[in-house]
Tab-separated table of C-alpha atoms in Angstrom:
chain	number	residue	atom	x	y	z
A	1	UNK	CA	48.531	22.458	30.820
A	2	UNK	CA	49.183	22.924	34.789
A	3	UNK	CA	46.703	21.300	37.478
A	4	UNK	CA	46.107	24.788	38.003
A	5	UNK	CA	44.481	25.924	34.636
A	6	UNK	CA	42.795	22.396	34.772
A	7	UNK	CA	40.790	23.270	37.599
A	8	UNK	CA	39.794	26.761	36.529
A	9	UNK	CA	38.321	25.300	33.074
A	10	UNK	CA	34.808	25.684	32.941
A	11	UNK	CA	32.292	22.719	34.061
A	12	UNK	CA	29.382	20.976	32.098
A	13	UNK	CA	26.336	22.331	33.815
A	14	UNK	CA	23.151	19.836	32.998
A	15	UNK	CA	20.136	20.809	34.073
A	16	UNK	CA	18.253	19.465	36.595
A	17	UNK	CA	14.414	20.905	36.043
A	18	UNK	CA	11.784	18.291	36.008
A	19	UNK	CA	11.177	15.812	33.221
A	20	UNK	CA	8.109	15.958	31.335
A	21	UNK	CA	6.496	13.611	29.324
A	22	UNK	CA	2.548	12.336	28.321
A	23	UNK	CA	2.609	9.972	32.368
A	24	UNK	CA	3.823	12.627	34.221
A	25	UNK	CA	0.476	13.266	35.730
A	26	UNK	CA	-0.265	9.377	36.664
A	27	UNK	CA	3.384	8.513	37.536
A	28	UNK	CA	4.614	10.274	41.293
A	29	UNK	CA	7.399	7.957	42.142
A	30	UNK	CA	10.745	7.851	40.480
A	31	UNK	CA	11.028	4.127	40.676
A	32	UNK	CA	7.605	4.016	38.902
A	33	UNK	CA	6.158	1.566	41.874
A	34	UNK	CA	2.306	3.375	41.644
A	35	UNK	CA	2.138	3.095	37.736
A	36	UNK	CA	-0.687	0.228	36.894
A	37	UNK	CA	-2.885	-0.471	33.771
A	38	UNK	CA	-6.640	-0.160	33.451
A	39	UNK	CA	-8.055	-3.936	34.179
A	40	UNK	CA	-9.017	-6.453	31.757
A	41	UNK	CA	-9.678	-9.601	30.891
A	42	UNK	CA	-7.899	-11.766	27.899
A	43	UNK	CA	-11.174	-12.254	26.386
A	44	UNK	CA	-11.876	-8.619	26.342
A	45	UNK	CA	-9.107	-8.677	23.995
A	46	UNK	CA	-9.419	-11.412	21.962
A	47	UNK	CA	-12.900	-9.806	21.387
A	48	UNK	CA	-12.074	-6.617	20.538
A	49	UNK	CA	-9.763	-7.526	17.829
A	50	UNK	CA	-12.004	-10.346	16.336
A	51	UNK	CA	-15.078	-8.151	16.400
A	52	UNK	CA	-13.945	-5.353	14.446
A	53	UNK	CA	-11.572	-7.841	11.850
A	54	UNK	CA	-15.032	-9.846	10.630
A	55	UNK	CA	-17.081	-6.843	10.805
A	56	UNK	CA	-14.368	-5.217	8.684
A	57	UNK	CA	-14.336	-8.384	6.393
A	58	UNK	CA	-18.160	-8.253	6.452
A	59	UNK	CA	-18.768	-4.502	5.032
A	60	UNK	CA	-15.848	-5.022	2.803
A	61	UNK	CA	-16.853	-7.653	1.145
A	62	UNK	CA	-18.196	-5.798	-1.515
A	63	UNK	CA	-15.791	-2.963	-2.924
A	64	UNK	CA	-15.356	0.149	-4.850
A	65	UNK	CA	-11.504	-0.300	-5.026
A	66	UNK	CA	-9.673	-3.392	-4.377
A	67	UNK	CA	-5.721	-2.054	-4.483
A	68	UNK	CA	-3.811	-5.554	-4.685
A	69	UNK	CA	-0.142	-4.569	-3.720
A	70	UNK	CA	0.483	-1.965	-1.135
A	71	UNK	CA	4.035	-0.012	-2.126
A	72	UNK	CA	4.947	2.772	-3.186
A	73	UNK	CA	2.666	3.152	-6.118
A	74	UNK	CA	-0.627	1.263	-4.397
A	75	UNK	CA	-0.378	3.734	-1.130
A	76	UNK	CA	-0.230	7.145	-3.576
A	77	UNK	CA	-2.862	5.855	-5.619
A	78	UNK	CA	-4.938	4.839	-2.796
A	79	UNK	CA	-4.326	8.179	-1.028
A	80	UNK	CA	-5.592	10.255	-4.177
A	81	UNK	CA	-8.529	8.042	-5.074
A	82	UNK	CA	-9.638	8.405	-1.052
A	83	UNK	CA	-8.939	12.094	-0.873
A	84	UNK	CA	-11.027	12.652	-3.879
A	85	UNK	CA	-13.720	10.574	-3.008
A	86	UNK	CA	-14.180	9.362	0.170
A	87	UNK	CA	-17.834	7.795	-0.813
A	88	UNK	CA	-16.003	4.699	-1.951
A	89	UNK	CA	-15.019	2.238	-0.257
A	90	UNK	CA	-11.427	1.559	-0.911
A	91	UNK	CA	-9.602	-2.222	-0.027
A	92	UNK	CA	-5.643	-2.942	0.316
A	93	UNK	CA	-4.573	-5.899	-0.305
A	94	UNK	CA	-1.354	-6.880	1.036
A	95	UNK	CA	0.578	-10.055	1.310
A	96	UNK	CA	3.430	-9.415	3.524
A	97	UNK	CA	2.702	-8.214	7.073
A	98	UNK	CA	4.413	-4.521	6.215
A	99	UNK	CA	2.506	-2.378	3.696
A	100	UNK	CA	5.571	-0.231	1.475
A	101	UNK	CA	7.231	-3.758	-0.272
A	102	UNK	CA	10.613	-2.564	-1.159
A	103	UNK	CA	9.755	1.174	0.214
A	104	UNK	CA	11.556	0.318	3.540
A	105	UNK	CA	15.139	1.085	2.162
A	106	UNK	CA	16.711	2.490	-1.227
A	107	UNK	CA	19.420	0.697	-3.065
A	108	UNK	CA	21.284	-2.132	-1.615
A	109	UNK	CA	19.689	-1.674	1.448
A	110	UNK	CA	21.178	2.022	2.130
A	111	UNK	CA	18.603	4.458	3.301
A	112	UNK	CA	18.195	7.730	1.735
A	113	UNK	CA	14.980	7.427	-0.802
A	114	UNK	CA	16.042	9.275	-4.382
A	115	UNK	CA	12.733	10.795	-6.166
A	116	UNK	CA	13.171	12.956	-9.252
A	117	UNK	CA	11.379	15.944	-9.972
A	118	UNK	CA	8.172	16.739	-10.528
A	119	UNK	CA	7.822	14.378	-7.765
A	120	UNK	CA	8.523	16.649	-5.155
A	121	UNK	CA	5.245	18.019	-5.690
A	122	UNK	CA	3.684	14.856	-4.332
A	123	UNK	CA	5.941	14.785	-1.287
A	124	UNK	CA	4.947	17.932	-0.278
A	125	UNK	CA	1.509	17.766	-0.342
A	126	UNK	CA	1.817	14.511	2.214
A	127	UNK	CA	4.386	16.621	3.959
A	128	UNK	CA	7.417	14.438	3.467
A	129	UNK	CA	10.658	16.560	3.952
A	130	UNK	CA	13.038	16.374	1.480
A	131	UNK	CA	16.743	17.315	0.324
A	132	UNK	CA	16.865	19.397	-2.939
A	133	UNK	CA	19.011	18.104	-5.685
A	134	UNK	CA	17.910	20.130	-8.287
A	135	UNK	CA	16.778	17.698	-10.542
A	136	UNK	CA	16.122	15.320	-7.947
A	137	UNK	CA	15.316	14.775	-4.490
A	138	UNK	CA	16.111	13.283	-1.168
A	139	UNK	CA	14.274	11.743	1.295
A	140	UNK	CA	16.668	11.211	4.714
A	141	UNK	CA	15.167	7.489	4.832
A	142	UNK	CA	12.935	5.444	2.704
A	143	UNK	CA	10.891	4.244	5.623
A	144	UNK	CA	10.158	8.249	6.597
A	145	UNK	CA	8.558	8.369	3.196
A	146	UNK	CA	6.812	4.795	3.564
A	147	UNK	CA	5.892	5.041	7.059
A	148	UNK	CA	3.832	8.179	6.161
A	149	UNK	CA	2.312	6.994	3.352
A	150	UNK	CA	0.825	4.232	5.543
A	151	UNK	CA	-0.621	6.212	8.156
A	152	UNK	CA	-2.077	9.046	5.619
A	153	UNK	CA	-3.845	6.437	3.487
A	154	UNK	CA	-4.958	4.652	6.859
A	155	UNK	CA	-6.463	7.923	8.504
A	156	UNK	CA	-9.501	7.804	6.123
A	157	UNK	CA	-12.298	6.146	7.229
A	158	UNK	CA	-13.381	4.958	3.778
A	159	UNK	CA	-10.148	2.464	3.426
A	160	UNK	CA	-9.392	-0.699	4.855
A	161	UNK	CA	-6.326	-2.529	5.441
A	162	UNK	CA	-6.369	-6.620	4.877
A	163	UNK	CA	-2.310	-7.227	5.750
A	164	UNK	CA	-1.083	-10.711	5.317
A	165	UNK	CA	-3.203	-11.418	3.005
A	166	UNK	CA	-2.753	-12.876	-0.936
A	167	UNK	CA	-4.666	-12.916	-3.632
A	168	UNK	CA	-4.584	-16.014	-5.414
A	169	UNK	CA	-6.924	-15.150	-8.174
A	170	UNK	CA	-9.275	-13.003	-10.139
A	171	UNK	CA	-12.745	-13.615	-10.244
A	172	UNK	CA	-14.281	-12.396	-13.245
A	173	UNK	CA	-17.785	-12.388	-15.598
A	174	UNK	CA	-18.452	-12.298	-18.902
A	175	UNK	CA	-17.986	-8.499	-20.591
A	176	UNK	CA	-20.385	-6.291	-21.675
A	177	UNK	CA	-18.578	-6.407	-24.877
A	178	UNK	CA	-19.923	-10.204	-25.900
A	179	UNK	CA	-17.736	-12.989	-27.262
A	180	UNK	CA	-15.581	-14.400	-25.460
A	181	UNK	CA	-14.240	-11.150	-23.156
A	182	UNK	CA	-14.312	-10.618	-19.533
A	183	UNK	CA	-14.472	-8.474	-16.596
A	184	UNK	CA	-12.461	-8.516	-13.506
A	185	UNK	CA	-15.213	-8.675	-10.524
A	186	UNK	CA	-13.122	-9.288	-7.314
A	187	UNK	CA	-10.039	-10.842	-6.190
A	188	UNK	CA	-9.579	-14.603	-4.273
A	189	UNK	CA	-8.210	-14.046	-0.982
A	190	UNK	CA	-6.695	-16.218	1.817
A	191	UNK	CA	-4.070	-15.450	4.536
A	192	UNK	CA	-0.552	-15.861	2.774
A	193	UNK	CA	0.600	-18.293	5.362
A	194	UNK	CA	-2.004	-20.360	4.341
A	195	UNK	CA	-1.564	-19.431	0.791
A	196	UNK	CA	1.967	-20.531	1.093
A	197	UNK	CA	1.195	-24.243	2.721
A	198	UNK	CA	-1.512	-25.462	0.202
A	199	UNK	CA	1.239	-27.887	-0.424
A	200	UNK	CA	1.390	-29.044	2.848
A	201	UNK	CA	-2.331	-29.489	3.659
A	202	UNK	CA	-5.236	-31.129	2.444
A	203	UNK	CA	-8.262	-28.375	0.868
A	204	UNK	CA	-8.336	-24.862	2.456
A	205	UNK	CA	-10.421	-22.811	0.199
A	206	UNK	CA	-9.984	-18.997	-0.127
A	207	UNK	CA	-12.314	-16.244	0.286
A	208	UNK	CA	-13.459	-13.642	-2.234
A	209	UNK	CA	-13.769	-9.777	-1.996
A	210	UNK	CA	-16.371	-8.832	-5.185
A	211	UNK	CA	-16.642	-5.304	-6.663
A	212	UNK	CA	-19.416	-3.279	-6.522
A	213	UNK	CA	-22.089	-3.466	-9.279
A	214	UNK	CA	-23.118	-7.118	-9.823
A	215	UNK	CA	-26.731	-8.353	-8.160
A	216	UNK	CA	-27.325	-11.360	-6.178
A	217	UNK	CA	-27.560	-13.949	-9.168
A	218	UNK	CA	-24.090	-12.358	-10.272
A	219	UNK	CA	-25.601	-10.443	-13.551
A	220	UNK	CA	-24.447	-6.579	-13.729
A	221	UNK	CA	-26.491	-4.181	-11.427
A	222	UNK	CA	-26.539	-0.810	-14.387
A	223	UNK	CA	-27.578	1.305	-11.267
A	224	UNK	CA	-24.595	0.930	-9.711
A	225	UNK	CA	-20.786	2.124	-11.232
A	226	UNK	CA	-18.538	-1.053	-11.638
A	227	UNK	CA	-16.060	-1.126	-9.221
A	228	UNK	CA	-12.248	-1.521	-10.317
A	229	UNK	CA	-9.131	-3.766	-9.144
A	230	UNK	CA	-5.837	-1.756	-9.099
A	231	UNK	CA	-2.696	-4.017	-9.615
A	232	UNK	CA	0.852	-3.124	-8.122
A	233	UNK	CA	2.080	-6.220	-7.241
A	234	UNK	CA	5.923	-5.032	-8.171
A	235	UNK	CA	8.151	-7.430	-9.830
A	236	UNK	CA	10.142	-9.373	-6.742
A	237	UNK	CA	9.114	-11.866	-4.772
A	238	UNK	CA	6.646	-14.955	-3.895
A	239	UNK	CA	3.358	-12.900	-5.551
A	240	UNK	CA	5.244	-10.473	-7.577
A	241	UNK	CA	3.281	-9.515	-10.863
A	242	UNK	CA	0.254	-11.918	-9.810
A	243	UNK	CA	-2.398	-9.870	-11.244
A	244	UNK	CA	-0.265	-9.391	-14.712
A	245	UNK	CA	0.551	-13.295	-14.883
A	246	UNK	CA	-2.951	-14.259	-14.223
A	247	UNK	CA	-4.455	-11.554	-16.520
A	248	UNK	CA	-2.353	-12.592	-19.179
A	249	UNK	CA	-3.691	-16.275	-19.186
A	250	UNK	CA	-7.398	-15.048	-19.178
A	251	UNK	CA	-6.431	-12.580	-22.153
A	252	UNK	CA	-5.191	-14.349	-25.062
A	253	UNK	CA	-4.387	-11.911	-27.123
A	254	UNK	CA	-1.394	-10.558	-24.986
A	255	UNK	CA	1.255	-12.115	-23.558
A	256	UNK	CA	4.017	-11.264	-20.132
A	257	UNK	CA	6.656	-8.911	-22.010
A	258	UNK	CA	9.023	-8.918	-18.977
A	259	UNK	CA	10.831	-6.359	-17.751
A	260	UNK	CA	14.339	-5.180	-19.898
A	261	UNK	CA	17.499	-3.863	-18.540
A	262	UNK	CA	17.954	-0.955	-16.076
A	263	UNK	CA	17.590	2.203	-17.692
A	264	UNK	CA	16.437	5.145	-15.007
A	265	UNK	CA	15.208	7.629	-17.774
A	266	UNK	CA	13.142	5.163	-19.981
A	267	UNK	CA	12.218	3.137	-17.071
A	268	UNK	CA	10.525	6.056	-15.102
A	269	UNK	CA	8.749	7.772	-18.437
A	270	UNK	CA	7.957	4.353	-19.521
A	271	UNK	CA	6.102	2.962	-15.848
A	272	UNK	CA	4.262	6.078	-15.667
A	273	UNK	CA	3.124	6.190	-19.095
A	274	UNK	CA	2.101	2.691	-19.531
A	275	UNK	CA	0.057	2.974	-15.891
A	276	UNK	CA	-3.816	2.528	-15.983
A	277	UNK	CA	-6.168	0.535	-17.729
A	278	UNK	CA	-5.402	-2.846	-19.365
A	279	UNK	CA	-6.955	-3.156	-22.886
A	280	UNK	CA	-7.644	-6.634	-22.611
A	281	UNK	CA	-9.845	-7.161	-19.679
A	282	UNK	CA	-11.963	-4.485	-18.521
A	283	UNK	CA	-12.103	-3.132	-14.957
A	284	UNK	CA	-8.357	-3.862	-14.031
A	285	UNK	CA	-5.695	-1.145	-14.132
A	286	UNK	CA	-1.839	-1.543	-13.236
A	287	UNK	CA	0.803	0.666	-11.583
A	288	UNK	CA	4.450	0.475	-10.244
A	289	UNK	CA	6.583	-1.992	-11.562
A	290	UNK	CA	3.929	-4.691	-12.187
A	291	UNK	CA	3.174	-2.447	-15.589
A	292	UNK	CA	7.210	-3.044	-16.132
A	293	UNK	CA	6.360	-6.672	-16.407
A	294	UNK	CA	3.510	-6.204	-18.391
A	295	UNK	CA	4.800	-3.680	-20.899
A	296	UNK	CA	8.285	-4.290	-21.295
A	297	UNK	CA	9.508	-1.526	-19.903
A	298	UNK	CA	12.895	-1.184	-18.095
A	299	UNK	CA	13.688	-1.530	-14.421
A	300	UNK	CA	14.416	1.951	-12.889
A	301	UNK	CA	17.433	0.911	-10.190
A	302	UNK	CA	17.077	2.380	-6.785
A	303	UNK	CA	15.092	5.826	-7.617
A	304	UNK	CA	11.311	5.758	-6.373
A	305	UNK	CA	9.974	9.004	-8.273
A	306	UNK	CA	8.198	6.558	-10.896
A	307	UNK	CA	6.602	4.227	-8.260
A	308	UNK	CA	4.470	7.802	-6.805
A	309	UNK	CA	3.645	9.158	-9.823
A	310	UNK	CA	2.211	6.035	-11.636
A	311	UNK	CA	0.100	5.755	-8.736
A	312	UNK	CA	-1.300	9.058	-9.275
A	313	UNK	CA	-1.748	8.614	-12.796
A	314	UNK	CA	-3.693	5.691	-12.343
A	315	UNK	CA	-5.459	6.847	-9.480
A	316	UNK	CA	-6.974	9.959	-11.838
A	317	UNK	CA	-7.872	7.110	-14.515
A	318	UNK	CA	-10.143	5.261	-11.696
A	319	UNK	CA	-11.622	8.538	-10.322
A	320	UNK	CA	-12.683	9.244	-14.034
A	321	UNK	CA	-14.126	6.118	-14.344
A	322	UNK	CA	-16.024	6.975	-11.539
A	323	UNK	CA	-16.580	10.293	-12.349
């Protein structure tokens, strides 16, 4: 090609029109030299956070819902039991600092989330876009799907986040049943770093979040519904199957199956069916792929369907409870 038909080639135009964006208004010089914040003091701050954490830990000390576990299967749950009722008050319980556990990325780390069908019908009622397969779905990246999860079940005023947080144990009653049965009637709580160091310290004692429908002397209150503990504590990990492990050494008529071999079609049927209430001990139900643990069921591999819907299903066995 000549210099000739070189120059006569046509040029990138870009434009040049003003840029707009949510400071345009406060910001009038390029090199941003007016922009300042609104004043405060580091106490202000320190104050506003601590205020609203212990007034949080004050009105939700007593529960409706304690949801220990906060992936894939504790956010859908909690989103259907606080869309359907948003008269209870609703606890997550989360040890890590992220809610979603291994809802951040798919398989080996890669990104796109796989969901079989009928789960679509979940994602787009929480309007998470999707890729259709046919029989399955796609989700562009697991932390789209996880990322909204968080901030629909967050929006609802009747729920309340406690992050970094572990439960290291059930606190229960005697049933209504007689003998030697029990009911679950809160969780024991501390902040997992401190959870994780009780090796390295002398005493620090945990706190307690009780369920609704006990009086002050700890007998059942019959005008009040018994509140429930949900279970997803997945499988992996530090605290992974707590509430199964612990339930099984209160229960002794059951033992920890353990998860079998990878098997995506009987793993999926098999979480979702075996999700809800545990015969055992009243007033605890499981979900996700703590119930894997608990009911020998397979491991599913890197597709998520099964993690949403056993969340739902359990969700509609607490809302009937409540009913």
């Amino acid at each position: 090609m000549s210099s000739t038909q070189t120059e006569t080639q046509p040029q990138l135009q870009v434009s040049s029109g003003p840029i707009c964006h949510a400071l345009s208004d406060i910001v009038k010089t390029d090199d941003w030299s007016d922009f300042k914040f609104a004043p405060i003091t580091e106490s202000t701050v320190s104050r506003a956070m601590t205020s609203r954490y212990f007034a949080d830990m004050d009105k939700y000390a007593v529960a409706d819902v304690i949801i220990v576990g906060c992936g894939s299967s504790g956010l859908s749950a909690a989103y259907v039991i606080a869309k359907n009722r948003p008269d209870l008050k609703i606890v997550l319980v989360e040890s890590a600092l992220a809610c979603g556990g291994g809802g951040w990325v798919s398989g080996q780390l890669f990104s796109a989330m796989v969901m079989r069908k009928p789960t679509d019908l979940f994602l787009k009622e929480v309007g998470i876009p999707y890729e259709d397969e046919g029989d399955y779905v796609v989700v562009k990246h697991a932390a789209l799907f996880t990322s909204t999860m968080i901030s629909k079940v967050l929006q609802f005023p009747n729920v309340k986040l406690f992050n970094a947080t572990a439960v290291e144990d059930l606190i229960t009653r005697p049933s209504s049943k007689g003998g030697d049965s029990v009911t679950v009637a809160g969780v024991v709580t501390n902040w997992t770093l401190v959870t994780m160091n009780h090796d390295t310290q002398s005493c620090m004692d945990p706190n307690v979040i009780e369920l609704a429908g006990y009086k002050q002397d700890g007998t059942r209150d019959h005008s009040q519904k018994h509140g429930v503990i949900l279970s997803t504590t997945g499988h992996d990990g530090p605290f992974g199957a707590f509430s199964a492990k612990r339930i099984v050494s209160i229960d002794n008529s059951n033992n920890l199956v353990g998860m079998k071999g990878l098997d995506m079609n009987r793993a999926e049927a098999g979480v979702v069916k075996n999700s809800g209430s545990y015969a055992g001990v009243e007033s605890i139900y499981f979900a996700g792929m703590e119930v894997a643990e608990l009911a020998g069921c397979n491991r599913m591999g890197p597709t998520f369907g099964a993690m949403v819907v056993s969340g739902v299903k359990a969700a509609e066995e607490i809302l009937k409870h409540f009913a």
